[in-house]
Amino acid sequence: MLMYGSKDLILLGYTDSDFQSDKDARKSTSESIFTLNGGAVVWRSIKQSCIADSTMEAEYIAACVAAYEAVWLKKFLTDLEIVPNMHLPITLYCDNSGAVANSREPRSHKRGKHIERKYHRIREIVHRGDVTVTKISSEQNMADPFIKALMAKVFESYLHGLGLYCL
C-alpha cells in the first residue's frame, strides 16, 4: 500500500529546458517532474517538436507541456477518489523569469509573437486556476538533473528532494 502522509494531496511540478542541445536539428529538450506529497510520481524528458529561438521560448514550451501534464494528473487523481481534498492550484516551478511572466500574460509581446499558438494555451490553464507558474532558482529546480551532469553530492541532494533514497 502506498501512503502519502497527509489529508490533502499536494501535487507539485518542476519544469526545465536546455537550449538547442540537438546540434543537428537545433531542437531543445523539455524536462518535467511531478511530486505527490514529496515523492516523485511522473517525470519525462522529451525533444521539443519545434525550434526555439531563445532560452525563454524553450522554457515556455517546456512549461506548457508540463501544464498539460498537470491538468491530466489533477483529473486522474480526482477520479481515483482516494483522498477527499487536493491542494489547488497545482504549483508548476520554472527557473526562467521570462517564461513565468509570459505564462501569466493575456497577450503576446514583440519578442514572443512568433511562438506557436498552441503553446499559449498555458495562459488559459493558468487563468482557469488549474496551475500557477512560479519562479524558482535553478539550484532548487528538481527538473535540473535531467538537463546537465551534476556532481555526486549535488545529485544526491536532488534525489532526497524528490523523496528518493538509496537502500
PDB file of C-alpha atoms in Angstrom:
ATOM      1  CA  MET A   1       0.000   0.000   0.000  1.00  0.00           C
ATOM      2  CA  LEU A   2       1.250   3.472  -0.897  1.00  0.00           C
ATOM      3  CA  MET A   3       0.829   6.165   1.768  1.00  0.00           C
ATOM      4  CA  TYR A   4       1.392   9.892   1.334  1.00  0.00           C
ATOM      5  CA  GLY A   5       1.078  11.023   4.965  1.00  0.00           C
ATOM      6  CA  SER A   6      -1.351  13.905   4.586  1.00  0.00           C
ATOM      7  CA  LYS A   7      -5.068  14.567   4.372  1.00  0.00           C
ATOM      8  CA  ASP A   8      -4.573  16.672   1.253  1.00  0.00           C
ATOM      9  CA  LEU A   9      -2.827  15.646  -1.931  1.00  0.00           C
ATOM     10  CA  ILE A  10      -0.173  18.206  -2.814  1.00  0.00           C
ATOM     11  CA  LEU A  11       0.976  17.892  -6.406  1.00  0.00           C
ATOM     12  CA  LEU A  12       3.997  19.999  -7.387  1.00  0.00           C
ATOM     13  CA  GLY A  13       5.558  20.259 -10.826  1.00  0.00           C
ATOM     14  CA  TYR A  14       9.046  21.273 -11.869  1.00  0.00           C
ATOM     15  CA  THR A  15       9.980  22.125 -15.438  1.00  0.00           C
ATOM     16  CA  ASP A  16      13.212  22.972 -17.191  1.00  0.00           C
ATOM     17  CA  SER A  17      14.689  23.076 -20.659  1.00  0.00           C
ATOM     18  CA  ASP A  18      18.034  23.236 -22.330  1.00  0.00           C
ATOM     19  CA  PHE A  19      18.529  25.378 -25.442  1.00  0.00           C
ATOM     20  CA  GLN A  20      19.111  23.690 -28.797  1.00  0.00           C
ATOM     21  CA  SER A  21      21.012  20.741 -27.338  1.00  0.00           C
ATOM     22  CA  ASP A  22      20.406  18.771 -30.539  1.00  0.00           C
ATOM     23  CA  LYS A  23      23.117  20.399 -32.645  1.00  0.00           C
ATOM     24  CA  ASP A  24      21.894  18.851 -35.908  1.00  0.00           C
ATOM     25  CA  ALA A  25      18.177  19.642 -35.677  1.00  0.00           C
ATOM     26  CA  ARG A  26      18.672  22.667 -33.351  1.00  0.00           C
ATOM     27  CA  LYS A  27      15.867  21.437 -31.114  1.00  0.00           C
ATOM     28  CA  SER A  28      15.716  21.857 -27.354  1.00  0.00           C
ATOM     29  CA  THR A  29      14.739  19.275 -24.753  1.00  0.00           C
ATOM     30  CA  SER A  30      11.876  19.732 -22.265  1.00  0.00           C
ATOM     31  CA  GLU A  31      12.094  18.153 -18.837  1.00  0.00           C
ATOM     32  CA  SER A  32       9.457  17.908 -16.149  1.00  0.00           C
ATOM     33  CA  ILE A  33       8.915  16.061 -12.918  1.00  0.00           C
ATOM     34  CA  PHE A  34       5.886  15.929 -10.633  1.00  0.00           C
ATOM     35  CA  THR A  35       5.904  15.073  -6.954  1.00  0.00           C
ATOM     36  CA  LEU A  36       2.918  13.982  -4.909  1.00  0.00           C
ATOM     37  CA  ASN A  37       3.328  14.859  -1.224  1.00  0.00           C
ATOM     38  CA  GLY A  38       7.095  14.905  -1.658  1.00  0.00           C
ATOM     39  CA  GLY A  39       7.593  11.730  -3.715  1.00  0.00           C
ATOM     40  CA  ALA A  40       8.324  11.662  -7.448  1.00  0.00           C
ATOM     41  CA  VAL A  41       5.403  10.164  -9.399  1.00  0.00           C
ATOM     42  CA  VAL A  42       5.836  11.305 -13.026  1.00  0.00           C
ATOM     43  CA  TRP A  43       8.860  12.518 -14.963  1.00  0.00           C
ATOM     44  CA  ARG A  44       9.729  12.982 -18.593  1.00  0.00           C
ATOM     45  CA  SER A  45      12.422  14.299 -20.868  1.00  0.00           C
ATOM     46  CA  ILE A  46      11.397  14.874 -24.475  1.00  0.00           C
ATOM     47  CA  LYS A  47      12.747  16.662 -27.522  1.00  0.00           C
ATOM     48  CA  GLN A  48      10.634  19.682 -28.442  1.00  0.00           C
ATOM     49  CA  SER A  49       8.726  19.498 -31.729  1.00  0.00           C
ATOM     50  CA  CYS A  50       9.772  22.963 -32.908  1.00  0.00           C
ATOM     51  CA  ILE A  51      12.953  25.028 -32.914  1.00  0.00           C
ATOM     52  CA  ALA A  52      13.058  27.618 -30.135  1.00  0.00           C
ATOM     53  CA  ASP A  53      14.700  30.954 -30.926  1.00  0.00           C
ATOM     54  CA  SER A  54      15.627  31.739 -27.321  1.00  0.00           C
ATOM     55  CA  THR A  55      16.084  30.182 -23.919  1.00  0.00           C
ATOM     56  CA  MET A  56      12.851  31.852 -22.780  1.00  0.00           C
ATOM     57  CA  GLU A  57      10.935  30.254 -25.643  1.00  0.00           C
ATOM     58  CA  ALA A  58      12.391  26.804 -24.919  1.00  0.00           C
ATOM     59  CA  GLU A  59      11.488  27.163 -21.215  1.00  0.00           C
ATOM     60  CA  TYR A  60       7.995  28.462 -22.099  1.00  0.00           C
ATOM     61  CA  ILE A  61       7.355  25.449 -24.345  1.00  0.00           C
ATOM     62  CA  ALA A  62       8.574  23.116 -21.578  1.00  0.00           C
ATOM     63  CA  ALA A  63       6.254  24.835 -19.081  1.00  0.00           C
ATOM     64  CA  CYS A  64       3.305  24.478 -21.464  1.00  0.00           C
ATOM     65  CA  VAL A  65       3.903  20.745 -21.918  1.00  0.00           C
ATOM     66  CA  ALA A  66       4.202  20.348 -18.130  1.00  0.00           C
ATOM     67  CA  ALA A  67       0.972  22.322 -17.602  1.00  0.00           C
ATOM     68  CA  TYR A  68      -0.889  19.865 -19.866  1.00  0.00           C
ATOM     69  CA  GLU A  69       0.528  17.021 -17.762  1.00  0.00           C
ATOM     70  CA  ALA A  70      -0.530  18.785 -14.544  1.00  0.00           C
ATOM     71  CA  VAL A  71      -4.121  19.104 -15.783  1.00  0.00           C
ATOM     72  CA  TRP A  72      -4.174  15.407 -16.699  1.00  0.00           C
ATOM     73  CA  LEU A  73      -2.703  14.391 -13.322  1.00  0.00           C
ATOM     74  CA  LYS A  74      -5.265  16.525 -11.488  1.00  0.00           C
ATOM     75  CA  LYS A  75      -8.109  14.808 -13.338  1.00  0.00           C
ATOM     76  CA  PHE A  76      -6.577  11.353 -12.814  1.00  0.00           C
ATOM     77  CA  LEU A  77      -6.083  11.844  -9.063  1.00  0.00           C
ATOM     78  CA  THR A  78      -9.534  13.384  -8.631  1.00  0.00           C
ATOM     79  CA  ASP A  79     -11.162  10.479 -10.484  1.00  0.00           C
ATOM     80  CA  LEU A  80      -9.450   7.971  -8.161  1.00  0.00           C
ATOM     81  CA  GLU A  81     -11.448   9.421  -5.252  1.00  0.00           C
ATOM     82  CA  ILE A  82      -8.987   8.173  -2.620  1.00  0.00           C
ATOM     83  CA  VAL A  83      -8.379  11.456  -0.865  1.00  0.00           C
ATOM     84  CA  PRO A  84     -11.176  13.986  -0.477  1.00  0.00           C
ATOM     85  CA  ASN A  85      -9.013  17.099  -0.827  1.00  0.00           C
ATOM     86  CA  MET A  86      -6.484  18.088  -3.434  1.00  0.00           C
ATOM     87  CA  HIS A  87      -4.454  21.240  -2.926  1.00  0.00           C
ATOM     88  CA  LEU A  88      -5.213  23.578  -5.848  1.00  0.00           C
ATOM     89  CA  PRO A  89      -3.986  25.230  -7.932  1.00  0.00           C
ATOM     90  CA  ILE A  90      -1.076  22.972  -8.804  1.00  0.00           C
ATOM     91  CA  THR A  91       2.206  24.847  -8.497  1.00  0.00           C
ATOM     92  CA  LEU A  92       4.479  24.484 -11.510  1.00  0.00           C
ATOM     93  CA  TYR A  93       8.010  25.697 -10.820  1.00  0.00           C
ATOM     94  CA  CYS A  94      10.106  27.181 -13.636  1.00  0.00           C
ATOM     95  CA  ASP A  95      13.578  28.738 -13.378  1.00  0.00           C
ATOM     96  CA  ASN A  96      13.152  31.228 -16.252  1.00  0.00           C
ATOM     97  CA  SER A  97      11.632  34.611 -15.342  1.00  0.00           C
ATOM     98  CA  GLY A  98      10.590  35.358 -18.930  1.00  0.00           C
ATOM     99  CA  ALA A  99       8.704  32.076 -19.282  1.00  0.00           C
ATOM    100  CA  VAL A 100       6.972  32.626 -15.926  1.00  0.00           C
ATOM    101  CA  ALA A 101       5.902  36.164 -16.914  1.00  0.00           C
ATOM    102  CA  ASN A 102       4.801  35.051 -20.390  1.00  0.00           C
ATOM    103  CA  SER A 103       2.585  32.300 -18.932  1.00  0.00           C
ATOM    104  CA  ARG A 104       0.658  34.917 -16.945  1.00  0.00           C
ATOM    105  CA  GLU A 105       0.275  37.468 -19.752  1.00  0.00           C
ATOM    106  CA  PRO A 106      -3.051  37.676 -21.573  1.00  0.00           C
ATOM    107  CA  ARG A 107      -1.370  38.885 -24.790  1.00  0.00           C
ATOM    108  CA  SER A 108       1.813  38.402 -26.803  1.00  0.00           C
ATOM    109  CA  HIS A 109       4.643  40.900 -26.877  1.00  0.00           C
ATOM    110  CA  LYS A 110       7.048  41.801 -29.645  1.00  0.00           C
ATOM    111  CA  ARG A 111       9.622  39.173 -28.636  1.00  0.00           C
ATOM    112  CA  GLY A 112       7.087  36.354 -28.368  1.00  0.00           C
ATOM    113  CA  LYS A 113       4.801  36.910 -31.357  1.00  0.00           C
ATOM    114  CA  HIS A 114       6.475  34.135 -33.329  1.00  0.00           C
ATOM    115  CA  ILE A 115       5.807  31.433 -30.693  1.00  0.00           C
ATOM    116  CA  GLU A 116       3.396  28.805 -31.990  1.00  0.00           C
ATOM    117  CA  ARG A 117      -0.162  29.459 -30.856  1.00  0.00           C
ATOM    118  CA  LYS A 118      -0.623  26.016 -29.278  1.00  0.00           C
ATOM    119  CA  TYR A 119       1.961  26.848 -26.614  1.00  0.00           C
ATOM    120  CA  HIS A 120      -0.018  29.875 -25.433  1.00  0.00           C
ATOM    121  CA  ARG A 121      -2.667  27.503 -24.067  1.00  0.00           C
ATOM    122  CA  ILE A 122      -0.733  27.601 -20.793  1.00  0.00           C
ATOM    123  CA  ARG A 123      -2.224  31.074 -20.299  1.00  0.00           C
ATOM    124  CA  GLU A 124      -5.725  29.593 -20.385  1.00  0.00           C
ATOM    125  CA  ILE A 125      -4.715  26.866 -17.923  1.00  0.00           C
ATOM    126  CA  VAL A 126      -3.253  29.487 -15.556  1.00  0.00           C
ATOM    127  CA  HIS A 127      -6.246  31.827 -15.963  1.00  0.00           C
ATOM    128  CA  ARG A 128      -8.653  28.943 -15.268  1.00  0.00           C
ATOM    129  CA  GLY A 129      -6.890  28.352 -11.944  1.00  0.00           C
ATOM    130  CA  ASP A 130      -5.667  24.806 -12.589  1.00  0.00           C
ATOM    131  CA  VAL A 131      -1.973  25.720 -12.465  1.00  0.00           C
ATOM    132  CA  THR A 132       0.100  28.589 -11.144  1.00  0.00           C
ATOM    133  CA  VAL A 133       3.564  29.057 -12.660  1.00  0.00           C
ATOM    134  CA  THR A 134       6.105  30.171 -10.062  1.00  0.00           C
ATOM    135  CA  LYS A 135       9.751  31.229 -10.352  1.00  0.00           C
ATOM    136  CA  ILE A 136      12.310  29.002  -8.648  1.00  0.00           C
ATOM    137  CA  SER A 137      16.096  29.143  -8.651  1.00  0.00           C
ATOM    138  CA  SER A 138      17.970  26.660 -10.838  1.00  0.00           C
ATOM    139  CA  GLU A 139      19.574  25.182  -7.725  1.00  0.00           C
ATOM    140  CA  GLN A 140      16.139  24.296  -6.304  1.00  0.00           C
ATOM    141  CA  ASN A 141      14.580  23.128  -9.576  1.00  0.00           C
ATOM    142  CA  MET A 142      14.068  19.365  -9.300  1.00  0.00           C
ATOM    143  CA  ALA A 143      13.957  19.041 -13.118  1.00  0.00           C
ATOM    144  CA  ASP A 144      17.529  20.351 -13.378  1.00  0.00           C
ATOM    145  CA  PRO A 145      19.275  16.923 -13.204  1.00  0.00           C
ATOM    146  CA  PHE A 146      17.550  15.951 -16.469  1.00  0.00           C
ATOM    147  CA  ILE A 147      19.494  18.525 -18.489  1.00  0.00           C
ATOM    148  CA  LYS A 148      23.018  18.530 -17.123  1.00  0.00           C
ATOM    149  CA  ALA A 149      25.579  16.381 -15.430  1.00  0.00           C
ATOM    150  CA  LEU A 150      25.892  17.034 -11.699  1.00  0.00           C
ATOM    151  CA  MET A 151      28.469  16.317  -9.043  1.00  0.00           C
ATOM    152  CA  ALA A 152      27.563  13.263  -6.923  1.00  0.00           C
ATOM    153  CA  LYS A 153      26.809  15.267  -3.764  1.00  0.00           C
ATOM    154  CA  VAL A 154      24.541  17.708  -5.662  1.00  0.00           C
ATOM    155  CA  PHE A 155      22.793  14.812  -7.410  1.00  0.00           C
ATOM    156  CA  GLU A 156      22.127  13.119  -4.051  1.00  0.00           C
ATOM    157  CA  SER A 157      20.515  16.297  -2.715  1.00  0.00           C
ATOM    158  CA  TYR A 158      18.151  16.294  -5.715  1.00  0.00           C
ATOM    159  CA  LEU A 159      17.288  12.646  -5.027  1.00  0.00           C
ATOM    160  CA  HIS A 160      16.379  13.469  -1.428  1.00  0.00           C
ATOM    161  CA  GLY A 161      14.312  16.436  -2.637  1.00  0.00           C
ATOM    162  CA  LEU A 162      12.331  14.030  -4.815  1.00  0.00           C
ATOM    163  CA  GLY A 163      11.744  11.600  -1.968  1.00  0.00           C
ATOM    164  CA  LEU A 164      14.161   9.028  -3.424  1.00  0.00           C
ATOM    165  CA  TYR A 165      16.655   7.279  -1.171  1.00  0.00           C
ATOM    166  CA  CYS A 166      19.307   4.617  -1.700  1.00  0.00           C
ATOM    167  CA  LEU A 167      18.608   1.365   0.126  1.00  0.00           C
TER     168      LEU A 167
END
